[in-house]
Tab-separated table of C-alpha atoms in Angstrom:
chain	number	residue	atom	x	y	z
A	971	MET	CA	-0.051	0.194	-0.222
A	972	TYR	CA	0.918	3.681	-0.570
A	973	PRO	CA	-0.184	6.986	0.143
A	974	ILE	CA	-3.402	7.527	-1.691
A	975	LYS	CA	-5.055	10.323	-3.243
A	976	PHE	CA	-9.186	10.222	-3.783
A	977	ASN	CA	-11.028	11.970	-6.595
A	978	PRO	CA	-13.182	14.498	-5.006
A	979	ILE	CA	-16.978	13.865	-4.195
A	980	LEU	CA	-18.643	17.581	-4.419
A	981	LYS	CA	-21.629	18.609	-3.166
A	982	GLU	CA	-24.108	21.423	-4.919
A	983	ARG	CA	-25.434	23.430	-1.565
A	984	LEU	CA	-28.226	26.111	-1.718
A	985	TRP	CA	-25.377	28.392	0.241
A	986	GLY	CA	-22.128	26.936	-2.139
A	987	GLY	CA	-20.043	29.250	-3.941
A	988	THR	CA	-17.345	29.024	-6.815
A	989	LYS	CA	-14.298	29.451	-4.164
A	990	LEU	CA	-13.450	25.444	-4.287
A	991	LYS	CA	-12.811	26.264	-8.123
A	992	THR	CA	-11.104	29.337	-8.238
A	993	LEU	CA	-8.724	28.917	-4.979
A	994	PHE	CA	-8.276	25.012	-4.937
A	995	ASN	CA	-8.619	24.217	-8.714
A	996	LYS	CA	-11.770	21.644	-7.695
A	997	PRO	CA	-12.846	20.205	-10.954
A	998	ILE	CA	-16.323	21.932	-9.918
A	999	GLU	CA	-19.187	23.428	-12.908
A	1000	SER	CA	-21.985	24.450	-10.575
A	1001	ASP	CA	-21.694	28.251	-8.776
A	1002	ILE	CA	-23.346	26.963	-5.847
A	1003	THR	CA	-21.211	24.427	-4.763
A	1004	GLY	CA	-20.742	23.973	-0.995
A	1005	GLU	CA	-18.702	20.889	-0.168
A	1006	SER	CA	-15.604	18.860	-1.436
A	1007	TRP	CA	-15.693	15.213	0.200
A	1008	GLU	CA	-11.918	14.575	0.365
A	1009	VAL	CA	-12.450	10.920	2.200
A	1010	SER	CA	-15.556	9.553	2.647
A	1011	ALA	CA	-16.879	6.096	3.183
A	1012	VAL	CA	-20.791	7.276	3.529
A	1013	LYS	CA	-22.699	4.527	2.063
A	1014	GLY	CA	-23.427	6.585	-1.917
A	1015	ASP	CA	-20.201	8.613	-1.659
A	1016	ILE	CA	-17.582	6.371	-1.351
A	1017	SER	CA	-14.514	7.696	-2.515
A	1018	VAL	CA	-12.630	6.602	-5.387
A	1019	VAL	CA	-8.794	6.423	-5.552
A	1020	ALA	CA	-6.908	8.729	-8.001
A	1021	ASN	CA	-3.723	7.328	-8.245
A	1022	GLY	CA	-1.340	4.177	-8.579
A	1023	GLU	CA	-2.449	0.766	-9.196
A	1024	PHE	CA	-5.407	1.080	-6.991
A	1025	SER	CA	-6.921	3.717	-9.199
A	1026	GLY	CA	-10.518	3.224	-9.538
A	1027	LYS	CA	-11.004	1.452	-6.586
A	1028	THR	CA	-13.101	2.677	-3.745
A	1029	LEU	CA	-12.418	3.075	-0.209
A	1030	GLN	CA	-14.302	0.572	1.023
A	1031	GLU	CA	-12.687	-2.040	-1.560
A	1032	LEU	CA	-9.570	-1.312	-0.254
A	1033	ILE	CA	-10.895	-1.984	3.568
A	1034	ASP	CA	-12.115	-4.873	2.715
A	1035	LEU	CA	-9.328	-6.288	0.770
A	1036	TYR	CA	-6.433	-4.989	3.211
A	1037	PRO	CA	-8.409	-3.899	6.390
A	1038	ASN	CA	-5.040	-4.199	9.204
A	1039	GLU	CA	-2.717	-2.301	6.445
A	1040	LEU	CA	-4.897	0.398	5.882
A	1041	LEU	CA	-6.846	1.127	8.839
A	1042	GLY	CA	-4.238	-0.098	11.471
A	1043	LYS	CA	-4.876	-3.248	13.652
A	1044	HIS	CA	-6.147	-1.324	16.278
A	1045	VAL	CA	-8.934	0.785	14.397
A	1046	TYR	CA	-9.985	-2.416	12.636
A	1047	GLN	CA	-10.877	-3.925	16.038
A	1048	LYS	CA	-12.696	-0.923	17.154
A	1049	PHE	CA	-14.657	-0.057	13.784
A	1050	GLY	CA	-14.527	-3.238	11.854
A	1051	ALA	CA	-14.706	-2.291	8.388
A	1052	ASP	CA	-16.510	1.010	8.973
A	1053	PHE	CA	-14.176	3.887	8.186
A	1054	PRO	CA	-14.590	6.029	11.245
A	1055	ILE	CA	-14.112	9.437	9.640
A	1056	LEU	CA	-15.368	12.004	7.016
A	1057	ILE	CA	-12.930	14.587	5.650
A	1058	LYS	CA	-14.202	17.594	3.786
A	1059	PHE	CA	-13.546	21.217	2.444
A	1060	ILE	CA	-16.558	23.827	2.705
A	1061	ASP	CA	-17.389	26.911	0.826
A	1062	ALA	CA	-19.913	29.032	2.677
A	1063	ARG	CA	-21.277	31.906	0.175
A	1064	GLU	CA	-24.094	32.339	2.475
A	1065	ASP	CA	-25.092	31.141	5.883
A	1066	LEU	CA	-25.496	27.537	6.221
A	1067	SER	CA	-28.831	26.508	8.367
A	1068	ILE	CA	-28.569	26.705	12.081
A	1069	GLN	CA	-28.493	22.806	13.048
A	1070	VAL	CA	-27.397	20.340	15.129
A	1071	HIS	CA	-26.149	16.763	15.625
A	1072	PRO	CA	-27.310	13.917	17.468
A	1073	ASN	CA	-24.836	11.596	19.817
A	1074	ASP	CA	-23.895	8.192	19.010
A	1075	GLU	CA	-26.304	6.829	21.537
A	1076	LEU	CA	-29.297	9.025	19.818
A	1077	ALA	CA	-27.658	8.389	16.491
A	1078	LYS	CA	-27.522	4.088	17.031
A	1079	LYS	CA	-31.545	4.478	18.019
A	1080	ARG	CA	-32.391	6.499	15.122
A	1081	HIS	CA	-30.647	6.010	12.397
A	1082	ASN	CA	-28.325	3.161	13.069
A	1083	SER	CA	-25.155	5.488	12.823
A	1084	PHE	CA	-22.180	7.003	14.663
A	1085	GLY	CA	-22.920	10.326	16.051
A	1086	LYS	CA	-21.683	13.631	14.641
A	1087	THR	CA	-18.571	14.837	16.735
A	1088	GLU	CA	-16.896	17.452	14.230
A	1089	MET	CA	-14.136	19.857	13.966
A	1090	TRP	CA	-13.585	23.134	12.098
A	1091	TYR	CA	-9.992	24.880	11.096
A	1092	VAL	CA	-11.098	27.932	9.133
A	1093	MET	CA	-8.971	28.465	5.742
A	1094	GLN	CA	-9.983	31.714	4.536
A	1095	ALA	CA	-12.847	33.791	5.725
A	1096	ASP	CA	-13.993	37.626	4.274
A	1097	LYS	CA	-14.065	40.700	6.723
A	1098	GLY	CA	-16.509	40.390	9.404
A	1099	ALA	CA	-17.006	36.618	8.672
A	1100	GLU	CA	-18.910	34.956	11.438
A	1101	LEU	CA	-19.878	31.360	13.043
A	1102	ILE	CA	-22.400	30.409	14.637
A	1103	VAL	CA	-21.661	28.174	18.083
A	1104	GLY	CA	-24.015	27.422	20.630
A	1105	PHE	CA	-26.316	29.890	23.029
A	1106	ASN	CA	-25.298	33.338	24.532
A	1107	LYS	CA	-26.971	32.094	27.730
A	1108	ASN	CA	-28.207	28.786	29.385
A	1109	VAL	CA	-31.907	28.264	27.972
A	1110	THR	CA	-34.451	25.596	28.965
A	1111	LYS	CA	-36.145	23.556	26.188
A	1112	GLU	CA	-39.184	25.967	26.241
A	1113	GLU	CA	-37.621	29.181	26.338
A	1114	TYR	CA	-35.609	27.530	23.298
A	1115	GLN	CA	-39.393	26.184	21.410
A	1116	GLN	CA	-40.951	29.724	21.718
A	1117	HIS	CA	-37.924	31.467	20.052
A	1118	LEU	CA	-38.364	28.947	17.174
A	1119	ASP	CA	-41.687	29.930	16.847
A	1120	ASN	CA	-41.404	33.574	17.073
A	1121	GLY	CA	-38.369	33.587	14.677
A	1122	THR	CA	-36.092	35.515	17.409
A	1123	LEU	CA	-33.985	32.019	17.272
A	1124	THR	CA	-30.688	34.065	16.305
A	1125	ASP	CA	-31.270	36.436	19.529
A	1126	ILE	CA	-29.870	33.192	21.491
A	1127	MET	CA	-27.348	32.493	19.493
A	1128	ASN	CA	-23.506	32.955	20.325
A	1129	TYR	CA	-21.814	34.448	17.103
A	1130	GLU	CA	-18.029	33.921	16.828
A	1131	LYS	CA	-15.974	36.301	14.538
A	1132	VAL	CA	-12.919	34.154	12.630
A	1133	ASN	CA	-10.121	34.335	10.721
A	1134	GLU	CA	-7.376	32.173	9.413
A	1135	GLY	CA	-6.162	29.766	11.579
A	1136	ASP	CA	-9.089	29.854	13.728
A	1137	THR	CA	-10.229	26.238	15.427
A	1138	PHE	CA	-13.564	25.049	16.682
A	1139	PHE	CA	-14.407	21.576	18.199
A	1140	ILE	CA	-18.539	21.113	18.017
A	1141	ASN	CA	-19.351	18.558	19.970
A	1142	THR	CA	-22.852	16.808	20.039
A	1143	GLY	CA	-25.579	18.543	20.569
A	1144	LYS	CA	-24.448	22.441	20.294
A	1145	VAL	CA	-26.323	24.021	17.826
A	1146	HIS	CA	-23.922	25.726	14.976
A	1147	ALA	CA	-23.885	27.288	11.888
A	1148	ILE	CA	-21.265	28.221	9.671
A	1149	GLY	CA	-21.668	31.722	8.392
A	1150	GLY	CA	-21.369	33.258	4.722
A	1151	GLY	CA	-17.734	34.247	3.831
A	1152	ILE	CA	-15.603	31.435	5.273
A	1153	ILE	CA	-13.818	28.565	3.638
A	1154	ILE	CA	-13.307	25.134	6.336
A	1155	ALA	CA	-11.487	22.520	6.628
A	1156	GLU	CA	-14.091	19.411	8.505
A	1157	ILE	CA	-13.270	17.007	10.202
A	1158	GLN	CA	-15.804	14.915	11.468
A	1159	GLN	CA	-17.546	11.388	12.629
A	1160	THR	CA	-18.300	9.212	9.707
A	1161	SER	CA	-22.112	10.493	9.500
A	1162	ASP	CA	-24.395	12.714	7.466
A	1163	ILE	CA	-26.790	12.862	10.068
A	1164	THR	CA	-27.897	16.262	10.780
A	1165	TYR	CA	-31.100	17.946	12.374
A	1166	ARG	CA	-31.696	21.450	10.715
A	1167	VAL	CA	-33.430	24.163	13.321
A	1168	TYR	CA	-33.938	27.119	11.269
A	1169	ASP	CA	-33.117	28.328	7.738
A	1170	PHE	CA	-33.580	31.720	7.797
A	1171	ASN	CA	-36.795	31.147	5.338
A	1172	ARG	CA	-34.868	30.459	2.619
A	1173	ARG	CA	-36.347	28.708	-0.756
A	1174	ASP	CA	-34.485	26.742	-2.741
A	1175	LYS	CA	-34.060	26.821	-6.514
A	1176	ASN	CA	-37.811	25.292	-6.495
A	1177	GLY	CA	-38.976	28.017	-4.376
A	1178	ASN	CA	-39.655	25.491	-1.628
A	1179	LEU	CA	-38.685	25.684	1.864
A	1180	ARG	CA	-36.187	23.132	2.975
A	1181	GLU	CA	-37.264	20.293	4.612
A	1182	LEU	CA	-36.400	21.205	9.219
A	1183	HIS	CA	-36.279	18.612	11.819
A	1184	THR	CA	-37.880	20.713	14.760
A	1185	GLU	CA	-38.916	17.573	16.743
A	1186	GLN	CA	-36.054	15.335	16.380
A	1187	ALA	CA	-33.663	18.168	17.369
A	1188	LEU	CA	-35.221	18.925	20.934
A	1189	ASP	CA	-33.658	15.800	22.480
A	1190	ALA	CA	-30.581	16.117	20.649
A	1191	ILE	CA	-29.931	19.865	21.600
A	1192	ASP	CA	-27.709	21.110	24.947
A	1193	TYR	CA	-29.765	24.000	26.180
A	1194	GLN	CA	-26.569	25.290	28.509
A	1195	LYS	CA	-23.974	27.924	27.424
A	1196	LYS	CA	-20.519	26.194	27.152
A	1197	ASP	CA	-17.344	28.008	26.564
A	1198	ASP	CA	-15.732	24.843	25.426
A	1199	PHE	CA	-15.244	25.002	21.802
A	1200	LYS	CA	-12.583	27.345	20.677
A	1201	VAL	CA	-9.406	25.229	20.056
A	1202	SER	CA	-6.119	27.061	21.442
A	1203	TYR	CA	-3.025	25.438	19.885
A	1204	THR	CA	0.648	26.031	19.599
A	1205	LYS	CA	1.798	26.927	15.925
A	1206	SER	CA	5.674	25.860	16.695
A	1207	GLU	CA	7.654	25.271	13.172
A	1208	ASN	CA	8.569	22.200	11.918
A	1209	ALA	CA	6.851	20.118	14.848
A	1210	THR	CA	3.519	18.367	15.431
A	1211	ASN	CA	1.439	20.546	17.704
A	1212	THR	CA	-1.967	18.761	18.890
A	1213	MET	CA	-4.909	20.733	18.203
A	1214	VAL	CA	-7.904	18.085	18.949
A	1215	ASP	CA	-7.535	14.984	20.843
A	1216	CYS	CA	-10.900	13.159	21.140
A	1217	PRO	CA	-12.399	9.939	20.952
A	1218	TYR	CA	-13.052	10.419	17.258
A	1219	PHE	CA	-10.295	11.815	16.014
A	1220	ILE	CA	-6.470	13.128	16.714
A	1221	THR	CA	-5.608	16.376	15.008
A	1222	ASN	CA	-2.125	17.584	14.502
A	1223	TYR	CA	-1.269	20.988	13.021
A	1224	LEU	CA	2.201	21.249	11.397
A	1225	LYS	CA	3.647	24.411	9.865
A	1226	LEU	CA	6.580	23.303	7.515
A	1227	THR	CA	9.096	26.153	6.392
A	1228	GLN	CA	11.607	22.982	5.200
A	1229	ASN	CA	11.751	19.332	4.651
A	1230	PHE	CA	10.456	17.415	7.121
A	1231	GLU	CA	10.250	13.510	8.070
A	1232	LYS	CA	8.225	12.005	11.036
A	1233	GLU	CA	7.735	8.363	12.142
A	1234	ILE	CA	4.090	7.218	12.223
A	1235	GLY	CA	4.213	3.547	11.642
A	1236	SER	CA	4.083	3.205	15.761
A	1237	GLU	CA	0.849	5.078	15.999
A	1238	ASP	CA	-0.984	1.583	14.326
A	1239	SER	CA	-3.518	4.063	12.265
A	1240	PHE	CA	-4.108	5.566	8.552
A	1241	HIS	CA	-2.973	9.237	8.616
A	1242	ILE	CA	-4.788	11.904	6.704
A	1243	TYR	CA	-2.693	14.930	5.503
A	1244	MET	CA	-5.041	17.900	4.175
A	1245	CYS	CA	-3.194	20.653	2.825
A	1246	VAL	CA	-4.776	24.192	4.277
A	1247	LYS	CA	-1.404	26.514	2.909
A	1248	GLY	CA	1.264	26.458	0.545
A	1249	SER	CA	2.589	23.289	-1.705
A	1250	GLY	CA	5.085	20.651	-1.507
A	1251	THR	CA	5.303	16.679	-1.964
A	1252	LEU	CA	4.679	13.740	0.676
A	1253	SER	CA	6.153	10.444	0.768
A	1254	ASP	CA	6.322	7.071	2.250
A	1255	GLY	CA	9.827	6.730	1.197
A	1256	LYS	CA	8.756	5.181	-2.110
A	1257	THR	CA	5.773	7.267	-3.396
A	1258	GLU	CA	6.260	10.974	-4.005
A	1259	LEU	CA	3.294	13.221	-4.376
A	1260	SER	CA	2.900	16.606	-5.102
A	1261	VAL	CA	0.219	18.299	-2.954
A	1262	LYS	CA	-1.353	21.833	-2.504
A	1263	GLN	CA	-3.614	23.947	-1.032
A	1264	GLY	CA	-7.202	21.930	-0.774
A	1265	GLU	CA	-5.679	18.747	-1.346
A	1266	THR	CA	-5.860	15.292	0.799
A	1267	VAL	CA	-3.574	12.321	1.021
A	1268	LEU	CA	-4.331	9.139	2.874
A	1269	PHE	CA	-1.364	7.316	4.158
A	1270	PRO	CA	-2.203	3.840	4.899
A	1271	ALA	CA	-1.645	2.323	8.839
A	1272	ILE	CA	1.408	0.397	6.984
A	1273	CYS	CA	3.372	3.504	6.274
A	1274	GLN	CA	6.009	3.889	8.568
A	1275	LYS	CA	7.371	7.367	7.739
A	1276	LEU	CA	6.129	10.600	6.669
A	1277	TYR	CA	8.855	12.755	4.681
A	1278	VAL	CA	7.507	16.241	3.020
A	1279	ASN	CA	9.706	18.264	1.037
A	1280	THR	CA	8.600	21.970	1.115
A	1281	THR	CA	9.636	25.383	1.730
A	1282	GLY	CA	6.357	26.347	2.874
A	1283	MET	CA	3.698	24.217	4.004
A	1284	GLU	CA	0.752	24.221	6.192
A	1285	LEU	CA	-0.858	20.423	6.868
A	1286	LEU	CA	-3.744	19.017	9.215
A	1287	GLU	CA	-2.577	15.893	10.320
A	1288	VAL	CA	-5.386	13.564	11.182
A	1289	ARG	CA	-5.401	10.160	12.754
A	1290	LEU	CA	-7.124	8.047	15.265
């Protein structure tokens, strides 16, 4: 096995734009492309290999053929053949809906699925761009419903102005929304379950209001105000800086100004590298791939080392 690139899975969204093409050169044809799924094993949207001898095979086929070599033994023991995370780039031209994701217990019970814990890394933000993350005060379920009914939900939402490099951890139950003018690298559990609670009364291209999941969301929401979402992390150059370490994924930040190498084989996990700035080459010592901003590479667990050749590159490193 060798470092793998996948063909991006591009998603049109009501709130999407064109930055995935203009900034990252993704092969989009629509001017409302909101998401590029970089590494996915979501049923119906499974990534296809773009390079090397496995070109044309799906991620799921590789897992079925080489589970320990690709995932890592302890990952395979824990998750079986279900790839546990989903990697995306998101271009929000307009505000996304205000939404919430269920935890593992509720998702399993209702949808036979993982929950959806996720994190965001802001790659680009227009001046004044904001995210909604949680409530600005403690509320009861009844107060929340009253604001929802009155169309005043935004009055109790917490708004955060953002800049490039800002990082947010969105645990299940936290009501949230990505604001317009932001590009995000998103790392999440493998799940496409979202409860949409408010959509600014927007209509789709056919003039219809989009479906809301008001009742389902009620039991999924954490109604407490919590300041646990902004991630502070070191940005030491040419070193591994831990950003998020949770049961579902570990994400590190690598700011590289020179050639770099790192032992990764002892961690018994696949490693995913998202290039969030700059360019260079990534290699396991045998296969070398050129990588630029907005591209993603999967290093199977069997790869022992990461070699980077660059004069300037920023990577998010994701593993279990």
